[in-house]
CSV table of N, CA and C in Angstrom, one decimal:
chain,number,residue,atom,x,y,z
W,1,MET,N,1.0,-49.2,74.1
W,1,MET,CA,-1.0,-49.9,74.1
W,1,MET,C,-0.9,-51.1,75.4
W,2,ALA,N,-2.2,-51.0,76.2
W,2,ALA,CA,-2.3,-51.6,77.4
W,2,ALA,C,-3.0,-53.0,77.0
W,3,PRO,N,-2.5,-54.1,76.6
W,3,PRO,CA,-3.3,-55.1,76.1
W,3,PRO,C,-5.0,-55.5,76.7
W,4,ARG,N,-5.7,-56.2,76.2
W,4,ARG,CA,-7.1,-56.0,76.3
W,4,ARG,C,-7.4,-57.3,76.9
W,5,LEU,N,-7.8,-56.9,78.2
W,5,LEU,CA,-8.7,-57.5,78.7
W,5,LEU,C,-10.0,-58.3,78.6
W,6,PRO,N,-10.3,-59.2,78.9
W,6,PRO,CA,-11.8,-59.7,79.0
W,6,PRO,C,-12.4,-59.0,80.2
W,7,LYS,N,-14.1,-58.7,79.6
W,7,LYS,CA,-14.9,-58.3,80.6
W,7,LYS,C,-14.5,-59.1,82.3
W,8,ALA,N,-15.0,-60.4,81.8
W,8,ALA,CA,-15.0,-61.3,82.9
W,8,ALA,C,-14.0,-61.2,83.6
W,9,GLN,N,-12.5,-60.7,83.1
W,9,GLN,CA,-11.7,-60.9,84.2
W,9,GLN,C,-11.5,-59.9,85.0
W,10,ASN,N,-11.0,-60.0,86.5
W,10,ASN,CA,-10.9,-59.1,87.6
W,10,ASN,C,-10.0,-58.5,87.3
W,11,GLU,N,-10.2,-56.9,87.0
W,11,GLU,CA,-9.2,-56.0,86.6
W,11,GLU,C,-7.9,-55.8,87.7
W,12,GLU,N,-8.1,-56.3,89.3
W,12,GLU,CA,-7.2,-55.6,90.1
W,12,GLU,C,-6.9,-56.5,90.1
W,13,VAL,N,-6.4,-57.9,90.0
W,13,VAL,CA,-5.4,-59.0,89.9
W,13,VAL,C,-4.4,-58.0,89.1
W,14,GLY,N,-2.9,-58.4,89.6
W,14,GLY,CA,-2.1,-58.4,89.3
W,14,GLY,C,-1.4,-59.2,88.4
W,15,ALA,N,-0.5,-59.5,88.5
W,15,ALA,CA,1.0,-60.7,87.4
W,15,ALA,C,0.7,-61.4,87.9
W,16,SER,N,0.3,-62.7,86.9
W,16,SER,CA,0.0,-64.2,87.3
W,16,SER,C,0.9,-65.0,88.8
W,17,LYS,N,0.4,-65.4,89.5
W,17,LYS,CA,0.5,-65.9,90.7
W,17,LYS,C,1.2,-67.5,90.4
W,18,PHE,N,0.9,-67.9,89.2
W,18,PHE,CA,0.9,-69.3,88.8
W,18,PHE,C,2.9,-69.0,88.1
W,19,CYS,N,3.2,-70.5,88.1
W,19,CYS,CA,4.3,-71.0,88.3
W,19,CYS,C,4.4,-70.8,86.4
W,20,PRO,N,5.8,-70.3,86.4
W,20,PRO,CA,6.4,-69.8,84.7
W,20,PRO,C,6.0,-70.8,84.4
W,21,GLY,N,5.5,-70.8,82.9
W,21,GLY,CA,5.7,-71.9,81.9
W,21,GLY,C,4.0,-72.6,82.3
W,22,CYS,N,3.5,-73.0,83.7
W,22,CYS,CA,1.6,-73.1,83.6
W,22,CYS,C,0.6,-72.1,82.8
W,23,GLY,N,0.0,-73.4,82.7
W,23,GLY,CA,-0.7,-72.6,81.5
W,23,GLY,C,-1.8,-72.4,82.1
W,24,HIS,N,-2.7,-72.3,83.6
W,24,HIS,CA,-3.3,-71.8,84.4
W,24,HIS,C,-3.6,-70.4,83.6
W,25,GLY,N,-3.0,-69.3,83.3
W,25,GLY,CA,-3.3,-68.1,83.0
W,25,GLY,C,-3.7,-67.7,81.9
W,26,MET,N,-3.1,-68.1,80.7
W,26,MET,CA,-3.9,-68.7,79.5
W,26,MET,C,-5.2,-69.3,79.6
W,27,ILE,N,-5.6,-70.6,80.1
W,27,ILE,CA,-6.6,-71.1,80.1
W,27,ILE,C,-7.9,-69.8,80.8
W,28,LEU,N,-7.2,-69.3,82.0
W,28,LEU,CA,-8.0,-68.6,82.3
W,28,LEU,C,-8.7,-67.3,81.2
W,29,LYS,N,-7.3,-66.5,80.5
W,29,LYS,CA,-8.1,-65.5,79.6
W,29,LYS,C,-8.7,-65.9,78.8
W,30,THR,N,-8.6,-67.1,78.0
W,30,THR,CA,-9.5,-67.9,77.0
W,30,THR,C,-10.9,-68.5,77.4
W,31,LEU,N,-10.6,-68.6,78.8
W,31,LEU,CA,-11.9,-68.9,79.1
W,31,LEU,C,-12.8,-67.8,79.5
W,32,ALA,N,-11.9,-66.4,80.0
W,32,ALA,CA,-13.2,-65.0,80.2
W,32,ALA,C,-13.3,-64.6,79.1
W,33,PHE,N,-12.4,-64.9,77.5
W,33,PHE,CA,-12.9,-64.3,76.7
W,33,PHE,C,-14.2,-65.0,76.4
W,34,ALA,N,-14.3,-66.7,76.2
W,34,ALA,CA,-14.9,-67.3,75.5
W,34,ALA,C,-16.7,-66.7,76.2
W,35,ILE,N,-16.4,-66.0,77.5
W,35,ILE,CA,-17.5,-66.5,78.6
W,35,ILE,C,-18.4,-64.9,78.2
W,36,ASP,N,-17.1,-63.6,77.5
W,36,ASP,CA,-17.4,-62.4,77.1
W,36,ASP,C,-18.4,-62.6,76.2
W,37,GLU,N,-18.2,-63.6,75.3
W,37,GLU,CA,-18.5,-63.3,73.5
W,37,GLU,C,-19.3,-64.0,73.3
W,38,LEU,N,-19.6,-64.9,74.4
W,38,LEU,CA,-21.1,-65.3,74.5
W,38,LEU,C,-22.5,-64.6,75.4
W,39,GLY,N,-21.4,-63.8,75.9
W,39,GLY,CA,-22.6,-63.3,76.9
W,39,GLY,C,-22.8,-64.1,77.5
W,40,LEU,N,-22.1,-65.1,78.4
W,40,LEU,CA,-22.3,-66.1,79.6
W,40,LEU,C,-22.3,-65.8,81.5
W,41,ALA,N,-21.7,-64.1,81.0
W,41,ALA,CA,-21.3,-63.8,82.8
W,41,ALA,C,-22.1,-63.6,83.3
W,42,GLU,N,-23.9,-63.7,83.2
W,42,GLU,CA,-24.6,-63.4,84.3
W,42,GLU,C,-25.5,-65.1,84.3
W,43,ARG,N,-24.7,-65.4,83.7
W,43,ARG,CA,-25.4,-67.6,83.9
W,43,ARG,C,-23.9,-68.4,84.1
W,44,THR,N,-23.4,-67.8,85.6
W,44,THR,CA,-22.2,-68.9,85.0
W,44,THR,C,-21.5,-68.5,86.7
W,45,ILE,N,-21.6,-69.3,87.0
W,45,ILE,CA,-20.8,-69.5,88.6
W,45,ILE,C,-18.9,-70.3,88.6
W,46,PHE,N,-18.6,-70.2,89.0
W,46,PHE,CA,-17.2,-70.9,89.0
W,46,PHE,C,-16.4,-71.2,90.0
W,47,GLY,N,-16.5,-72.6,90.5
W,47,GLY,CA,-15.7,-73.2,91.0
W,47,GLY,C,-14.5,-74.0,90.9
W,48,CYS,N,-13.6,-73.5,92.3
W,48,CYS,CA,-12.2,-73.8,92.3
W,48,CYS,C,-12.4,-75.6,93.8
W,49,ASP,N,-11.1,-76.1,93.1
W,49,ASP,CA,-10.7,-77.4,93.4
W,49,ASP,C,-9.5,-76.7,94.5
W,50,ILE,N,-9.0,-77.5,94.9
W,50,ILE,CA,-8.1,-77.4,95.9
W,50,ILE,C,-6.0,-77.6,94.9
W,51,GLY,N,-5.5,-76.9,95.4
W,51,GLY,CA,-4.2,-76.8,94.8
W,51,GLY,C,-3.5,-75.4,94.2
W,52,CYS,N,-2.5,-75.3,93.3
W,52,CYS,CA,-2.8,-73.9,92.1
W,52,CYS,C,-3.7,-74.0,91.6
W,53,SER,N,-4.9,-74.4,91.4
W,53,SER,CA,-6.0,-74.3,90.5
W,53,SER,C,-6.8,-73.0,91.6
W,54,LEU,N,-6.8,-73.5,92.6
W,54,LEU,CA,-7.4,-72.3,93.5
W,54,LEU,C,-7.0,-70.8,93.5
W,55,LEU,N,-5.7,-70.3,92.8
W,55,LEU,CA,-5.2,-69.2,92.8
W,55,LEU,C,-6.2,-68.7,91.5
W,56,SER,N,-6.9,-69.3,90.6
W,56,SER,CA,-7.9,-68.9,89.8
W,56,SER,C,-9.0,-67.7,90.3
W,57,TRP,N,-9.2,-68.3,91.9
W,57,TRP,CA,-10.1,-67.7,91.9
W,57,TRP,C,-10.7,-66.0,91.5
W,58,ASN,N,-9.3,-65.3,92.1
W,58,ASN,CA,-9.4,-64.2,92.2
W,58,ASN,C,-9.3,-63.5,90.6
W,59,TYR,N,-9.2,-64.1,89.5
W,59,TYR,CA,-8.7,-64.0,88.0
W,59,TYR,C,-10.3,-63.8,87.7
W,60,LEU,N,-11.2,-64.6,87.7
W,60,LEU,CA,-12.4,-63.7,87.2
W,60,LEU,C,-13.4,-63.9,88.2
W,61,ASP,N,-13.9,-62.4,87.3
W,61,ASP,CA,-15.1,-61.6,88.2
W,61,ASP,C,-16.4,-62.3,87.9
W,62,LEU,N,-16.7,-63.3,88.6
W,62,LEU,CA,-17.7,-63.6,88.0
W,62,LEU,C,-18.3,-64.7,89.9
W,63,ASP,N,-19.6,-64.8,89.7
W,63,ASP,CA,-20.4,-65.3,90.9
W,63,ASP,C,-19.5,-67.1,91.6
W,64,THR,N,-18.8,-67.3,92.5
W,64,THR,CA,-18.1,-68.4,93.0
W,64,THR,C,-18.7,-68.9,94.2
């Protein structure tokens, strides 16, 4: 069975690009599930800082 993905997560993104043991991937997945559950996808914008957090740009299917 394939793992359940949040609707707010970009399905085209493959394996995580974050360092092993980094929590960014889990945080983004949890954030995407919360956006789905609260119905906020149409009212959410996403901004990124520099550094490894910039990799999160591709993980969420939101306006950026």
